[in-house]
mmCIF file of C-alpha atoms in Angstrom:
data_model
loop_
_atom_site.group_PDB
_atom_site.id
_atom_site.type_symbol
_atom_site.label_atom_id
_atom_site.label_comp_id
_atom_site.label_asym_id
_atom_site.label_seq_id
_atom_site.Cartn_x
_atom_site.Cartn_y
_atom_site.Cartn_z
ATOM 1 C CA MET A 1 10.310 7.972 13.307
ATOM 2 C CA PRO A 2 7.684 10.499 13.242
ATOM 3 C CA ALA A 3 3.772 9.500 12.597
ATOM 4 C CA ALA A 4 2.599 11.272 9.226
ATOM 5 C CA ALA A 5 -0.814 12.488 8.236
ATOM 6 C CA LEU A 6 -1.383 12.182 4.798
ATOM 7 C CA PHE A 7 -3.856 14.402 3.012
ATOM 8 C CA ASP A 8 -5.703 14.204 -0.440
ATOM 9 C CA VAL A 9 -6.525 17.780 -1.474
ATOM 10 C CA ASP A 10 -9.370 17.968 -3.894
ATOM 11 C CA GLY A 11 -12.611 17.119 -2.513
ATOM 12 C CA THR A 12 -10.976 16.590 1.072
ATOM 13 C CA LEU A 13 -9.493 20.268 2.122
ATOM 14 C CA LEU A 14 -10.465 22.322 -0.851
ATOM 15 C CA ASP A 15 -14.334 22.365 -2.539
ATOM 16 C CA THR A 16 -12.805 21.419 -6.264
ATOM 17 C CA SER A 17 -14.518 17.737 -6.955
ATOM 18 C CA TYR A 18 -17.612 19.720 -8.905
ATOM 19 C CA TRP A 19 -15.357 22.306 -10.333
ATOM 20 C CA HIS A 20 -13.161 19.363 -11.975
ATOM 21 C CA THR A 21 -16.243 17.808 -13.143
ATOM 22 C CA VAL A 22 -17.277 20.729 -15.130
ATOM 23 C CA ALA A 23 -13.887 21.294 -16.384
ATOM 24 C CA TRP A 24 -13.425 17.659 -17.379
ATOM 25 C CA THR A 25 -16.906 17.719 -19.097
ATOM 26 C CA GLU A 26 -16.170 20.866 -21.048
ATOM 27 C CA ALA A 27 -12.551 19.458 -22.267
ATOM 28 C CA LEU A 28 -13.915 16.123 -23.444
ATOM 29 C CA ALA A 29 -17.063 17.841 -25.206
ATOM 30 C CA GLN A 30 -14.283 20.053 -27.479
ATOM 31 C CA PHE A 31 -13.171 16.465 -28.724
ATOM 32 C CA GLY A 32 -16.811 14.958 -29.111
ATOM 33 C CA HIS A 33 -17.013 12.831 -26.082
ATOM 34 C CA THR A 34 -20.081 13.594 -24.395
ATOM 35 C CA PRO A 35 -20.324 10.795 -21.092
ATOM 36 C CA ALA A 36 -22.486 11.651 -18.535
ATOM 37 C CA MET A 37 -21.193 13.943 -15.744
ATOM 38 C CA ALA A 38 -21.914 11.630 -13.073
ATOM 39 C CA ARG A 39 -19.880 9.223 -14.648
ATOM 40 C CA ILE A 40 -16.913 11.870 -14.694
ATOM 41 C CA HIS A 41 -17.851 12.678 -11.117
ATOM 42 C CA GLU A 42 -17.177 9.188 -9.930
ATOM 43 C CA ALA A 43 -13.675 9.035 -11.533
ATOM 44 C CA ILE A 44 -12.705 12.603 -9.932
ATOM 45 C CA GLY A 45 -9.675 11.689 -7.412
ATOM 46 C CA MET A 46 -7.611 9.820 -9.958
ATOM 47 C CA GLY A 47 -5.061 11.115 -12.506
ATOM 48 C CA GLY A 48 -6.348 12.345 -15.938
ATOM 49 C CA ASP A 49 -4.496 9.321 -17.476
ATOM 50 C CA GLN A 50 -6.882 6.931 -15.456
ATOM 51 C CA LEU A 51 -9.449 9.213 -15.517
ATOM 52 C CA LEU A 52 -9.653 9.118 -19.340
ATOM 53 C CA ASP A 53 -9.267 5.215 -19.388
ATOM 54 C CA HIS A 54 -12.418 5.037 -16.655
ATOM 55 C CA VAL A 55 -14.581 7.120 -18.538
ATOM 56 C CA LEU A 56 -13.591 6.311 -22.199
ATOM 57 C CA GLY A 57 -12.635 2.667 -21.960
ATOM 58 C CA GLU A 58 -9.119 1.417 -22.088
ATOM 59 C CA ASP A 59 -9.277 0.374 -25.874
ATOM 60 C CA ARG A 60 -10.194 4.246 -26.977
ATOM 61 C CA ASP A 61 -7.942 5.991 -29.443
ATOM 62 C CA ARG A 62 -5.124 7.817 -27.211
ATOM 63 C CA SER A 63 -3.991 10.117 -29.618
ATOM 64 C CA GLU A 64 -6.201 12.953 -28.053
ATOM 65 C CA ASP A 65 -5.386 12.357 -24.497
ATOM 66 C CA GLU A 66 -2.780 14.966 -24.142
ATOM 67 C CA ALA A 67 -4.738 17.687 -25.726
ATOM 68 C CA VAL A 68 -8.134 16.618 -23.642
ATOM 69 C CA SER A 69 -5.991 16.892 -20.409
ATOM 70 C CA THR A 70 -4.309 20.184 -21.798
ATOM 71 C CA ALA A 71 -7.813 21.633 -22.007
ATOM 72 C CA HIS A 72 -9.162 20.106 -18.836
ATOM 73 C CA GLN A 73 -6.034 22.019 -17.245
ATOM 74 C CA ALA A 74 -6.818 25.256 -19.009
ATOM 75 C CA LEU A 75 -10.765 25.212 -18.033
ATOM 76 C CA PHE A 76 -9.790 24.479 -14.294
ATOM 77 C CA ALA A 77 -7.473 27.444 -14.617
ATOM 78 C CA ARG A 78 -10.264 29.417 -15.208
ATOM 79 C CA LEU A 79 -12.127 28.290 -12.098
ATOM 80 C CA TRP A 80 -8.987 29.363 -9.847
ATOM 81 C CA PRO A 81 -10.798 32.654 -8.643
ATOM 82 C CA GLY A 82 -13.594 30.791 -7.250
ATOM 83 C CA LEU A 83 -11.774 28.123 -5.244
ATOM 84 C CA ARG A 84 -12.186 27.651 -1.526
ATOM 85 C CA ALA A 85 -10.860 25.848 1.056
ATOM 86 C CA PHE A 86 -13.465 23.604 3.131
ATOM 87 C CA ASP A 87 -14.160 25.260 6.536
ATOM 88 C CA GLY A 88 -11.671 23.514 9.253
ATOM 89 C CA ALA A 89 -9.320 22.464 6.804
ATOM 90 C CA ALA A 90 -6.568 24.810 7.592
ATOM 91 C CA GLU A 91 -7.728 24.525 11.463
ATOM 92 C CA LEU A 92 -7.310 20.591 11.347
ATOM 93 C CA LEU A 93 -3.790 20.615 10.034
ATOM 94 C CA ARG A 94 -2.753 23.009 12.662
ATOM 95 C CA GLU A 95 -3.974 21.079 15.376
ATOM 96 C CA LEU A 96 -2.600 18.011 14.179
ATOM 97 C CA LYS A 97 0.692 19.514 13.699
ATOM 98 C CA ARG A 98 0.108 20.771 17.316
ATOM 99 C CA ARG A 99 -0.238 17.479 18.278
ATOM 100 C CA GLY A 100 2.865 16.231 17.006
ATOM 101 C CA TRP A 101 1.982 14.702 13.426
ATOM 102 C CA THR A 102 4.294 15.196 10.155
ATOM 103 C CA ILE A 103 1.743 16.875 7.589
ATOM 104 C CA VAL A 104 1.935 15.854 4.088
ATOM 105 C CA LEU A 105 -0.147 16.532 1.193
ATOM 106 C CA ALA A 106 -0.509 13.937 -1.554
ATOM 107 C CA SER A 107 -2.702 14.846 -4.381
ATOM 108 C CA SER A 108 -3.384 13.549 -8.101
ATOM 109 C CA ALA A 109 -3.009 17.451 -9.235
ATOM 110 C CA SER A 110 -0.340 18.924 -11.280
ATOM 111 C CA ASP A 111 2.357 21.101 -9.506
ATOM 112 C CA ARG A 112 0.879 24.155 -11.082
ATOM 113 C CA ASP A 113 -2.553 23.377 -9.530
ATOM 114 C CA LEU A 114 -1.096 22.543 -6.358
ATOM 115 C CA HIS A 115 0.357 25.875 -6.055
ATOM 116 C CA VAL A 116 -2.460 27.451 -6.397
ATOM 117 C CA MET A 117 -4.461 25.031 -3.869
ATOM 118 C CA ARG A 118 -1.893 25.390 -1.370
ATOM 119 C CA ARG A 119 -2.122 29.298 -1.697
ATOM 120 C CA VAL A 120 -6.130 28.736 -1.339
ATOM 121 C CA LEU A 121 -5.582 26.357 1.404
ATOM 122 C CA ASP A 122 -3.169 28.742 3.529
ATOM 123 C CA ALA A 123 -1.501 26.386 5.633
ATOM 124 C CA ASP A 124 1.990 26.429 4.529
ATOM 125 C CA ASP A 125 3.382 27.180 7.710
ATOM 126 C CA VAL A 126 2.337 23.420 9.218
ATOM 127 C CA ILE A 127 2.602 21.407 5.696
ATOM 128 C CA ASP A 128 6.018 19.470 6.096
ATOM 129 C CA ALA A 129 6.266 18.301 2.421
ATOM 130 C CA VAL A 130 3.821 17.839 -0.827
ATOM 131 C CA THR A 131 3.606 15.420 -3.377
ATOM 132 C CA GLY A 132 1.738 15.810 -6.736
ATOM 133 C CA ALA A 133 0.866 13.989 -9.936
ATOM 134 C CA ASP A 134 4.276 15.155 -11.479
ATOM 135 C CA ASP A 135 6.600 13.330 -8.705
ATOM 136 C CA VAL A 136 5.409 10.015 -9.890
ATOM 137 C CA ASP A 137 4.693 7.762 -12.767
ATOM 138 C CA ALA A 138 1.475 6.149 -11.909
ATOM 139 C CA SER A 139 -1.618 8.348 -9.949
ATOM 140 C CA LYS A 140 -4.365 7.213 -7.610
ATOM 141 C CA PRO A 141 -5.424 4.783 -7.290
ATOM 142 C CA ALA A 142 -2.010 3.328 -7.628
ATOM 143 C CA PRO A 143 -0.106 3.469 -4.404
ATOM 144 C CA ASP A 144 2.701 5.443 -5.802
ATOM 145 C CA LEU A 145 1.804 8.835 -4.452
ATOM 146 C CA VAL A 146 1.048 7.515 -1.050
ATOM 147 C CA ARG A 147 4.535 5.849 -1.119
ATOM 148 C CA ALA A 148 6.180 9.122 -2.062
ATOM 149 C CA ALA A 149 4.416 10.784 0.656
ATOM 150 C CA LEU A 150 5.760 7.813 3.140
ATOM 151 C CA ASP A 151 9.270 8.808 2.023
ATOM 152 C CA LYS A 152 8.886 12.501 2.221
ATOM 153 C CA ALA A 153 7.401 12.057 5.863
ATOM 154 C CA GLY A 154 10.390 9.688 6.482
ATOM 155 C CA ALA A 155 7.692 7.260 7.985
ATOM 156 C CA GLU A 156 6.680 3.674 7.152
ATOM 157 C CA PRO A 157 3.006 2.684 6.319
ATOM 158 C CA ASP A 158 2.310 1.428 9.866
ATOM 159 C CA GLN A 159 3.213 4.892 11.018
ATOM 160 C CA ALA A 160 0.648 6.881 8.950
ATOM 161 C CA LEU A 161 -2.658 7.510 8.251
ATOM 162 C CA PHE A 162 -4.309 9.013 4.777
ATOM 163 C CA VAL A 163 -7.237 11.115 4.772
ATOM 164 C CA GLY A 164 -9.127 11.606 1.333
ATOM 165 C CA ASP A 165 -12.854 11.670 -0.146
ATOM 166 C CA THR A 166 -12.683 9.307 -2.901
ATOM 167 C CA PRO A 167 -12.624 5.199 -3.023
ATOM 168 C CA TRP A 168 -9.366 5.864 -5.137
ATOM 169 C CA ASP A 169 -7.781 7.574 -2.250
ATOM 170 C CA VAL A 170 -8.843 4.333 0.030
ATOM 171 C CA GLN A 171 -7.452 2.042 -2.651
ATOM 172 C CA ALA A 172 -4.426 4.068 -3.088
ATOM 173 C CA ALA A 173 -3.733 3.959 0.746
ATOM 174 C CA ALA A 174 -4.483 0.396 1.041
ATOM 175 C CA ARG A 175 -2.190 -0.764 -1.769
ATOM 176 C CA ALA A 176 0.360 0.977 -0.025
ATOM 177 C CA ARG A 177 -0.703 -0.316 3.336
ATOM 178 C CA VAL A 178 -1.692 2.762 5.085
ATOM 179 C CA PRO A 179 -5.484 3.025 6.729
ATOM 180 C CA CYS A 180 -7.344 5.746 5.264
ATOM 181 C CA ILE A 181 -10.108 7.876 7.058
ATOM 182 C CA ALA A 182 -12.392 9.217 4.312
ATOM 183 C CA VAL A 183 -14.782 12.771 4.391
ATOM 184 C CA LEU A 184 -17.886 12.633 2.323
ATOM 185 C CA SER A 185 -17.012 16.522 1.106
ATOM 186 C CA GLY A 186 -16.108 15.214 -2.353
ATOM 187 C CA GLY A 187 -19.639 13.729 -2.963
ATOM 188 C CA VAL A 188 -18.875 10.115 -2.753
ATOM 189 C CA GLY A 189 -21.321 8.188 -0.227
ATOM 190 C CA GLU A 190 -20.436 6.416 2.711
ATOM 191 C CA PRO A 191 -21.303 2.884 1.621
ATOM 192 C CA ALA A 192 -18.864 3.502 -1.109
ATOM 193 C CA LEU A 193 -16.067 4.643 1.184
ATOM 194 C CA ARG A 194 -16.774 1.836 3.441
ATOM 195 C CA ALA A 195 -16.741 -0.457 1.041
ATOM 196 C CA ALA A 196 -13.280 0.464 -0.438
ATOM 197 C CA GLY A 197 -12.074 0.059 2.837
ATOM 198 C CA ALA A 198 -12.076 3.428 4.724
ATOM 199 C CA VAL A 199 -11.699 2.910 8.521
ATOM 200 C CA GLU A 200 -13.403 6.115 9.562
ATOM 201 C CA VAL A 201 -16.059 8.219 7.683
ATOM 202 C CA HIS A 202 -16.625 11.909 8.293
ATOM 203 C CA THR A 203 -19.069 14.126 6.718
ATOM 204 C CA SER A 204 -16.121 16.827 6.501
ATOM 205 C CA VAL A 205 -12.793 17.627 7.647
ATOM 206 C CA ALA A 206 -14.761 20.106 10.123
ATOM 207 C CA ALA A 207 -16.426 17.189 11.611
ATOM 208 C CA LEU A 208 -13.411 15.077 11.893
ATOM 209 C CA LEU A 209 -11.758 18.193 13.459
ATOM 210 C CA ARG A 210 -14.616 18.205 16.127
ATOM 211 C CA HIS A 211 -14.562 14.384 16.583
ATOM 212 C CA LEU A 212 -10.792 14.252 16.526
ATOM 213 C CA ASP A 213 -10.475 12.854 20.173
ATOM 214 C CA THR A 214 -11.754 9.890 18.947
ATOM 215 C CA SER A 215 -10.296 9.565 15.734
ATOM 216 C CA ALA A 216 -7.499 7.399 15.007
ATOM 217 C CA LEU A 217 -5.829 10.730 14.182
ATOM 218 C CA ALA A 218 -6.020 11.853 18.100
ATOM 219 C CA ASP A 219 -2.482 10.926 19.341
ATOM 220 C CA PRO A 220 0.552 10.163 16.758
ATOM 221 C CA ASP A 221 2.112 8.580 19.647
ATOM 222 C CA ARG A 222 -0.480 5.518 19.440
ATOM 223 C CA VAL A 223 0.398 5.156 15.980
ATOM 224 C CA THR A 224 3.944 5.089 16.290
ATOM 225 C CA ALA A 225 3.754 2.973 19.452
ATOM 226 C CA GLY A 226 1.835 0.425 17.664
ATOM 227 C CA SER A 227 4.248 0.244 14.873
ATOM 228 C CA ARG A 228 7.245 -0.832 17.360
#
């Protein structure tokens, strides 16, 4: 079976974490909710349903949830022209593909947002499959997205590595029994990522690319050999 490199997108490959924070802040304000932006930012990486649980509490009135999420989608869409991929993002995916990895994106974003972000990333020539929030019942930190990505890659958990930028990515990967490499580009500090269980932490995907030869991602044959 192939070794699979599974990637989060927001905050990992694209510089979108703070744009999402702003969009959620404005969406919540439309419905009278004014949590601190720091509280919202620490929930970025979750799916919208779990983000609202985290920010507003699970015992809230949920009748407005769909409207708040729709407002977030509309506000984030207005920011699309300013989206950019992190330096080295596409180059990292291409180098991993050259080394023999199967590349799968596993994002909590909607299909609509994923379509736009893939265009910004401009690496579809090496991306083998994509999973998004619309493909699963439960979003990160539930393991569903990671398991769906494994299925699309045709890989077992011990034949894969996940790359993400939040504790929710690390937790989702761990619950699917996949080791997670973390990057700091989403705004979460190394201690939190290590505490969640990240096996490596790099400042960015560009730094991961520079240090690829000493990373667990260096050689897909090592991963598949270790799973036999």
